[in-house]
mmCIF file with all atom_site columns, C-alpha atoms in Angstrom:
data_model
loop_
_atom_site.group_PDB
_atom_site.id
_atom_site.type_symbol
_atom_site.label_atom_id
_atom_site.label_alt_id
_atom_site.label_comp_id
_atom_site.label_asym_id
_atom_site.label_entity_id
_atom_site.label_seq_id
_atom_site.pdbx_PDB_ins_code
_atom_site.Cartn_x
_atom_site.Cartn_y
_atom_site.Cartn_z
_atom_site.occupancy
_atom_site.B_iso_or_equiv
_atom_site.pdbx_formal_charge
_atom_site.auth_seq_id
_atom_site.auth_comp_id
_atom_site.auth_asym_id
_atom_site.auth_atom_id
_atom_site.pdbx_PDB_model_num
ATOM 1   C CA . MET D 1 1   ? -12.809 -12.289 50.634 1.00 64.00 ? 7   MET D CA 1
ATOM 2   C CA . LYS D 1 2   ? -14.054 -9.532  48.282 1.00 75.00 ? 8   LYS D CA 1
ATOM 3   C CA . ILE D 1 3   ? -17.219 -10.917 45.884 1.00 82.00 ? 9   ILE D CA 1
ATOM 4   C CA . ASP D 1 4   ? -16.189 -10.410 42.195 1.00 88.00 ? 10  ASP D CA 1
ATOM 5   C CA . HIS D 1 5   ? -19.759 -9.295  41.167 1.00 91.00 ? 11  HIS D CA 1
ATOM 6   C CA . ASN D 1 6   ? -18.504 -9.646  37.212 1.00 92.00 ? 12  ASN D CA 1
ATOM 7   C CA . LYS D 1 7   ? -17.812 -12.958 37.943 1.00 91.00 ? 13  LYS D CA 1
ATOM 8   C CA . ILE D 1 8   ? -21.302 -13.650 39.785 1.00 92.00 ? 14  ILE D CA 1
ATOM 9   C CA . GLU D 1 9   ? -23.029 -12.416 36.656 1.00 93.00 ? 15  GLU D CA 1
ATOM 10  C CA . SER D 1 10  ? -21.285 -14.421 34.276 1.00 92.00 ? 16  SER D CA 1
ATOM 11  C CA . LEU D 1 11  ? -22.006 -17.589 36.115 1.00 91.00 ? 17  LEU D CA 1
ATOM 12  C CA . LEU D 1 12  ? -25.841 -16.441 36.228 1.00 92.00 ? 18  LEU D CA 1
ATOM 13  C CA . ILE D 1 13  ? -26.067 -15.652 32.909 1.00 92.00 ? 19  ILE D CA 1
ATOM 14  C CA . GLU D 1 14  ? -24.543 -19.311 32.439 1.00 91.00 ? 20  GLU D CA 1
ATOM 15  C CA . ILE D 1 15  ? -27.012 -21.155 34.340 1.00 91.00 ? 21  ILE D CA 1
ATOM 16  C CA . HIS D 1 16  ? -29.606 -19.229 32.873 1.00 91.00 ? 22  HIS D CA 1
ATOM 17  C CA . LYS D 1 17  ? -28.592 -20.392 29.545 1.00 90.00 ? 23  LYS D CA 1
ATOM 18  C CA . SER D 1 18  ? -28.691 -24.254 30.417 1.00 86.00 ? 24  SER D CA 1
ATOM 19  C CA . ASN D 1 19  ? -32.045 -25.633 31.736 1.00 75.00 ? 25  ASN D CA 1
ATOM 20  C CA . TYR D 1 20  ? -29.777 -27.325 34.492 1.00 76.00 ? 26  TYR D CA 1
ATOM 21  C CA . TYR D 1 21  ? -25.992 -26.293 34.815 1.00 86.00 ? 27  TYR D CA 1
ATOM 22  C CA . ILE D 1 22  ? -23.375 -29.064 36.134 1.00 88.00 ? 28  ILE D CA 1
ATOM 23  C CA . MET D 1 23  ? -20.556 -27.689 37.780 1.00 88.00 ? 29  MET D CA 1
ATOM 24  C CA . PRO D 1 24  ? -17.112 -28.271 36.435 1.00 87.00 ? 30  PRO D CA 1
ATOM 25  C CA . LEU D 1 25  ? -14.447 -31.170 38.264 1.00 87.00 ? 31  LEU D CA 1
ATOM 26  C CA . ALA D 1 26  ? -11.242 -29.444 39.533 1.00 85.00 ? 32  ALA D CA 1
ATOM 27  C CA . ASP D 1 27  ? -9.094  -31.085 36.504 1.00 86.00 ? 33  ASP D CA 1
ATOM 28  C CA . ASP D 1 28  ? -11.209 -28.803 34.533 1.00 86.00 ? 34  ASP D CA 1
ATOM 29  C CA . PHE D 1 29  ? -9.264  -25.557 35.870 1.00 89.00 ? 35  PHE D CA 1
ATOM 30  C CA . GLN D 1 30  ? -5.936  -24.376 35.648 1.00 90.00 ? 36  GLN D CA 1
ATOM 31  C CA . SER D 1 31  ? -4.659  -24.289 38.943 1.00 89.00 ? 37  SER D CA 1
ATOM 32  C CA . ASN D 1 32  ? -6.297  -25.331 42.523 1.00 89.00 ? 38  ASN D CA 1
ATOM 33  C CA . GLU D 1 33  ? -6.690  -21.516 43.623 1.00 89.00 ? 39  GLU D CA 1
ATOM 34  C CA . GLU D 1 34  ? -8.923  -20.890 40.743 1.00 89.00 ? 40  GLU D CA 1
ATOM 35  C CA . TYR D 1 35  ? -11.276 -24.129 41.361 1.00 90.00 ? 41  TYR D CA 1
ATOM 36  C CA . LYS D 1 36  ? -11.417 -22.469 44.926 1.00 90.00 ? 42  LYS D CA 1
ATOM 37  C CA . LEU D 1 37  ? -12.279 -19.319 43.679 1.00 90.00 ? 43  LEU D CA 1
ATOM 38  C CA . TYR D 1 38  ? -15.183 -20.755 41.559 1.00 90.00 ? 44  TYR D CA 1
ATOM 39  C CA . VAL D 1 39  ? -16.565 -22.854 44.537 1.00 89.00 ? 45  VAL D CA 1
ATOM 40  C CA . ASN D 1 40  ? -16.350 -19.737 46.721 1.00 90.00 ? 46  ASN D CA 1
ATOM 41  C CA . HIS D 1 41  ? -18.192 -17.861 44.240 1.00 91.00 ? 47  HIS D CA 1
ATOM 42  C CA . ILE D 1 42  ? -21.215 -20.828 43.574 1.00 90.00 ? 48  ILE D CA 1
ATOM 43  C CA . GLU D 1 43  ? -21.403 -20.905 47.392 1.00 90.00 ? 49  GLU D CA 1
ATOM 44  C CA . ILE D 1 44  ? -21.871 -17.474 47.784 1.00 91.00 ? 50  ILE D CA 1
ATOM 45  C CA . MET D 1 45  ? -24.486 -17.368 45.129 1.00 91.00 ? 51  MET D CA 1
ATOM 46  C CA . ILE D 1 46  ? -26.020 -20.300 47.102 1.00 90.00 ? 52  ILE D CA 1
ATOM 47  C CA . GLU D 1 47  ? -25.928 -19.332 50.692 1.00 89.00 ? 53  GLU D CA 1
ATOM 48  C CA . GLU D 1 48  ? -25.613 -15.391 50.937 1.00 90.00 ? 54  GLU D CA 1
ATOM 49  C CA . LEU D 1 49  ? -27.317 -14.119 47.768 1.00 91.00 ? 55  LEU D CA 1
ATOM 50  C CA . GLY D 1 50  ? -29.718 -17.106 46.911 1.00 92.00 ? 56  GLY D CA 1
ATOM 51  C CA . LEU D 1 51  ? -29.672 -16.769 43.190 1.00 92.00 ? 57  LEU D CA 1
ATOM 52  C CA . ILE D 1 52  ? -29.062 -20.433 42.908 1.00 91.00 ? 58  ILE D CA 1
ATOM 53  C CA . ASN D 1 53  ? -29.866 -23.563 44.084 1.00 89.00 ? 59  ASN D CA 1
ATOM 54  C CA . ASN D 1 54  ? -28.459 -27.439 43.938 1.00 83.00 ? 60  ASN D CA 1
ATOM 55  C CA . PHE D 1 55  ? -30.314 -30.286 43.710 1.00 78.00 ? 61  PHE D CA 1
ATOM 56  C CA . GLU D 1 56  ? -30.536 -32.762 46.716 1.00 70.00 ? 62  GLU D CA 1
ATOM 57  C CA . SER D 1 57  ? -29.486 -35.946 45.016 1.00 66.00 ? 63  SER D CA 1
ATOM 58  C CA . LYS D 1 58  ? -26.733 -34.446 42.806 1.00 70.00 ? 64  LYS D CA 1
ATOM 59  C CA . LYS D 1 59  ? -25.089 -31.827 44.464 1.00 73.00 ? 65  LYS D CA 1
ATOM 60  C CA . SER D 1 60  ? -23.171 -30.573 41.589 1.00 80.00 ? 66  SER D CA 1
ATOM 61  C CA . THR D 1 61  ? -26.072 -29.677 39.109 1.00 88.00 ? 67  THR D CA 1
ATOM 62  C CA . LEU D 1 62  ? -27.403 -26.184 39.908 1.00 90.00 ? 68  LEU D CA 1
ATOM 63  C CA . TYR D 1 63  ? -30.504 -23.913 39.053 1.00 89.00 ? 69  TYR D CA 1
ATOM 64  C CA . LEU D 1 64  ? -31.815 -20.486 39.074 1.00 91.00 ? 70  LEU D CA 1
ATOM 65  C CA . THR D 1 65  ? -34.045 -19.921 42.045 1.00 92.00 ? 71  THR D CA 1
ATOM 66  C CA . LYS D 1 66  ? -37.167 -17.440 41.480 1.00 94.00 ? 72  LYS D CA 1
ATOM 67  C CA . PHE D 1 67  ? -34.826 -14.441 42.495 1.00 95.00 ? 73  PHE D CA 1
ATOM 68  C CA . GLY D 1 68  ? -31.879 -15.729 40.604 1.00 93.00 ? 74  GLY D CA 1
ATOM 69  C CA . ARG D 1 69  ? -34.614 -16.107 37.193 1.00 93.00 ? 75  ARG D CA 1
ATOM 70  C CA . ASN D 1 70  ? -35.866 -12.551 38.477 1.00 95.00 ? 76  ASN D CA 1
ATOM 71  C CA . VAL D 1 71  ? -32.792 -10.880 38.221 1.00 95.00 ? 77  VAL D CA 1
ATOM 72  C CA . ILE D 1 72  ? -31.755 -12.289 34.981 1.00 94.00 ? 78  ILE D CA 1
ATOM 73  C CA . VAL D 1 73  ? -35.343 -11.729 33.110 1.00 93.00 ? 79  VAL D CA 1
ATOM 74  C CA . ASN D 1 74  ? -35.953 -8.072  34.947 1.00 94.00 ? 80  ASN D CA 1
ATOM 75  C CA . TYR D 1 75  ? -33.250 -6.557  35.244 1.00 94.00 ? 81  TYR D CA 1
ATOM 76  C CA . GLY D 1 76  ? -30.547 -8.015  32.634 1.00 92.00 ? 82  GLY D CA 1
ATOM 77  C CA . GLY D 1 77  ? -28.167 -9.207  35.226 1.00 93.00 ? 83  GLY D CA 1
ATOM 78  C CA . TRP D 1 78  ? -26.588 -8.932  38.213 1.00 95.00 ? 84  TRP D CA 1
ATOM 79  C CA . ILE D 1 79  ? -24.824 -5.550  37.658 1.00 95.00 ? 85  ILE D CA 1
ATOM 80  C CA . LYS D 1 80  ? -27.769 -4.401  36.570 1.00 96.00 ? 86  LYS D CA 1
ATOM 81  C CA . TYR D 1 81  ? -29.684 -5.099  39.606 1.00 96.00 ? 87  TYR D CA 1
ATOM 82  C CA . LEU D 1 82  ? -27.286 -3.890  42.076 1.00 95.00 ? 88  LEU D CA 1
ATOM 83  C CA . GLU D 1 83  ? -27.411 -0.313  40.106 1.00 96.00 ? 89  GLU D CA 1
ATOM 84  C CA . HIS D 1 84  ? -30.892 -0.486  40.442 1.00 97.00 ? 90  HIS D CA 1
ATOM 85  C CA . GLU D 1 85  ? -30.565 -1.251  43.982 1.00 96.00 ? 91  GLU D CA 1
ATOM 86  C CA . ALA D 1 86  ? -28.348 1.494   44.319 1.00 97.00 ? 92  ALA D CA 1
ATOM 87  C CA . LYS D 1 87  ? -30.744 3.819   42.851 1.00 97.00 ? 93  LYS D CA 1
ATOM 88  C CA . VAL D 1 88  ? -33.734 2.236   45.096 1.00 97.00 ? 94  VAL D CA 1
ATOM 89  C CA . GLN D 1 89  ? -31.271 3.057   48.540 1.00 97.00 ? 95  GLN D CA 1
ATOM 90  C CA . ASP D 1 90  ? -30.297 6.775   47.221 1.00 97.00 ? 96  ASP D CA 1
ATOM 91  C CA . ARG D 1 91  ? -34.285 7.394   46.825 1.00 98.00 ? 97  ARG D CA 1
ATOM 92  C CA . VAL D 1 92  ? -35.174 6.017   50.501 1.00 97.00 ? 98  VAL D CA 1
ATOM 93  C CA . GLU D 1 93  ? -32.108 8.263   52.089 1.00 97.00 ? 99  GLU D CA 1
ATOM 94  C CA . LEU D 1 94  ? -33.003 11.349  49.956 1.00 97.00 ? 100 LEU D CA 1
ATOM 95  C CA . LYS D 1 95  ? -37.030 10.640  51.481 1.00 97.00 ? 101 LYS D CA 1
ATOM 96  C CA . ALA D 1 96  ? -35.753 10.393  54.510 1.00 97.00 ? 102 ALA D CA 1
ATOM 97  C CA . GLN D 1 97  ? -34.140 13.574  54.557 1.00 97.00 ? 103 GLN D CA 1
ATOM 98  C CA . TYR D 1 98  ? -37.053 15.497  52.805 1.00 96.00 ? 104 TYR D CA 1
ATOM 99  C CA . ASP D 1 99  ? -39.056 13.795  55.786 1.00 96.00 ? 105 ASP D CA 1
ATOM 100 C CA . LEU D 1 100 ? -36.649 15.263  58.403 1.00 96.00 ? 106 LEU D CA 1
ATOM 101 C CA . LYS D 1 101 ? -36.639 18.609  56.692 1.00 95.00 ? 107 LYS D CA 1
ATOM 102 C CA . ILE D 1 102 ? -40.635 18.233  56.266 1.00 93.00 ? 108 ILE D CA 1
ATOM 103 C CA . SER D 1 103 ? -40.863 17.587  60.656 1.00 92.00 ? 109 SER D CA 1
ATOM 104 C CA . LYS D 1 104 ? -38.321 20.279  61.455 1.00 92.00 ? 110 LYS D CA 1
ATOM 105 C CA . TYR D 1 105 ? -40.408 22.821  59.355 1.00 90.00 ? 111 TYR D CA 1
ATOM 106 C CA . LEU D 1 106 ? -43.937 21.547  60.990 1.00 87.00 ? 112 LEU D CA 1
ATOM 107 C CA . ALA D 1 107 ? -42.331 21.695  64.537 1.00 88.00 ? 113 ALA D CA 1
ATOM 108 C CA . LYS D 1 108 ? -41.305 24.925  63.989 1.00 88.00 ? 114 LYS D CA 1
ATOM 109 C CA . THR D 1 109 ? -44.657 26.017  62.516 1.00 87.00 ? 115 THR D CA 1
ATOM 110 C CA . ARG D 1 110 ? -47.258 23.757  64.553 1.00 84.00 ? 116 ARG D CA 1
ATOM 111 C CA . PHE D 1 111 ? -49.237 27.091  65.992 1.00 87.00 ? 117 PHE D CA 1
ATOM 112 C CA . TRP D 1 112 ? -49.719 28.802  62.532 1.00 87.00 ? 118 TRP D CA 1
ATOM 113 C CA . PRO D 1 113 ? -52.910 26.787  61.287 1.00 85.00 ? 119 PRO D CA 1
ATOM 114 C CA . LEU D 1 114 ? -54.573 27.136  64.709 1.00 88.00 ? 120 LEU D CA 1
ATOM 115 C CA . ILE D 1 115 ? -53.692 31.026  64.390 1.00 91.00 ? 121 ILE D CA 1
ATOM 116 C CA . ILE D 1 116 ? -55.093 31.394  61.563 1.00 92.00 ? 122 ILE D CA 1
ATOM 117 C CA . SER D 1 117 ? -57.954 29.735  62.027 1.00 93.00 ? 123 SER D CA 1
ATOM 118 C CA . ILE D 1 118 ? -58.580 31.705  64.701 1.00 94.00 ? 124 ILE D CA 1
ATOM 119 C CA . ILE D 1 119 ? -58.023 34.782  62.913 1.00 95.00 ? 125 ILE D CA 1
ATOM 120 C CA . SER D 1 120 ? -60.100 33.746  60.064 1.00 96.00 ? 126 SER D CA 1
ATOM 121 C CA . LEU D 1 121 ? -62.860 32.710  62.570 1.00 95.00 ? 127 LEU D CA 1
ATOM 122 C CA . LEU D 1 122 ? -62.826 36.355  64.457 1.00 94.00 ? 128 LEU D CA 1
ATOM 123 C CA . LEU D 1 123 ? -62.960 38.187  60.855 1.00 95.00 ? 129 LEU D CA 1
ATOM 124 C CA . THR D 1 124 ? -65.835 35.715  59.670 1.00 95.00 ? 130 THR D CA 1
ATOM 125 C CA . ILE D 1 125 ? -67.857 36.913  63.005 1.00 94.00 ? 131 ILE D CA 1
ATOM 126 C CA . GLY D 1 126 ? -67.091 40.260  62.558 1.00 92.00 ? 132 GLY D CA 1
ATOM 127 C CA . ASN D 1 127 ? -68.382 40.558  58.867 1.00 92.00 ? 133 ASN D CA 1
ATOM 128 C CA . MET D 1 128 ? -71.548 39.135  60.267 1.00 92.00 ? 134 MET D CA 1
ATOM 129 C CA . LEU D 1 129 ? -72.268 41.303  63.100 1.00 89.00 ? 135 LEU D CA 1
ATOM 130 C CA . LEU D 1 130 ? -71.422 44.447  60.705 1.00 80.00 ? 136 LEU D CA 1
#
């Protein structure tokens, strides 16, 4: 099933606004499919994303994890967090490309510093003898 990031963000903000969030019952939804979709998003947020947890004693009561609170407070929401992560990933890929180019250049020119040092040493010795 495809994750609806807008739904995750709205649930995350709703949970953040309350001290503890009590999940609505199936009767509160218009259809059974809508309730299944809601429960599926909650399960994804708990198990896969780690944004929320539920109390051991009350399974229907949810609260934000440290990571979930960090997403809301520091990034302003789930979608902005995903945008930030995409930018970070782009930077990592760009850095890898630059590292590859530098490695290729260094592999081609690895003897140049040695040659330049030997020429400099010979010139220095030549100037000292004259």
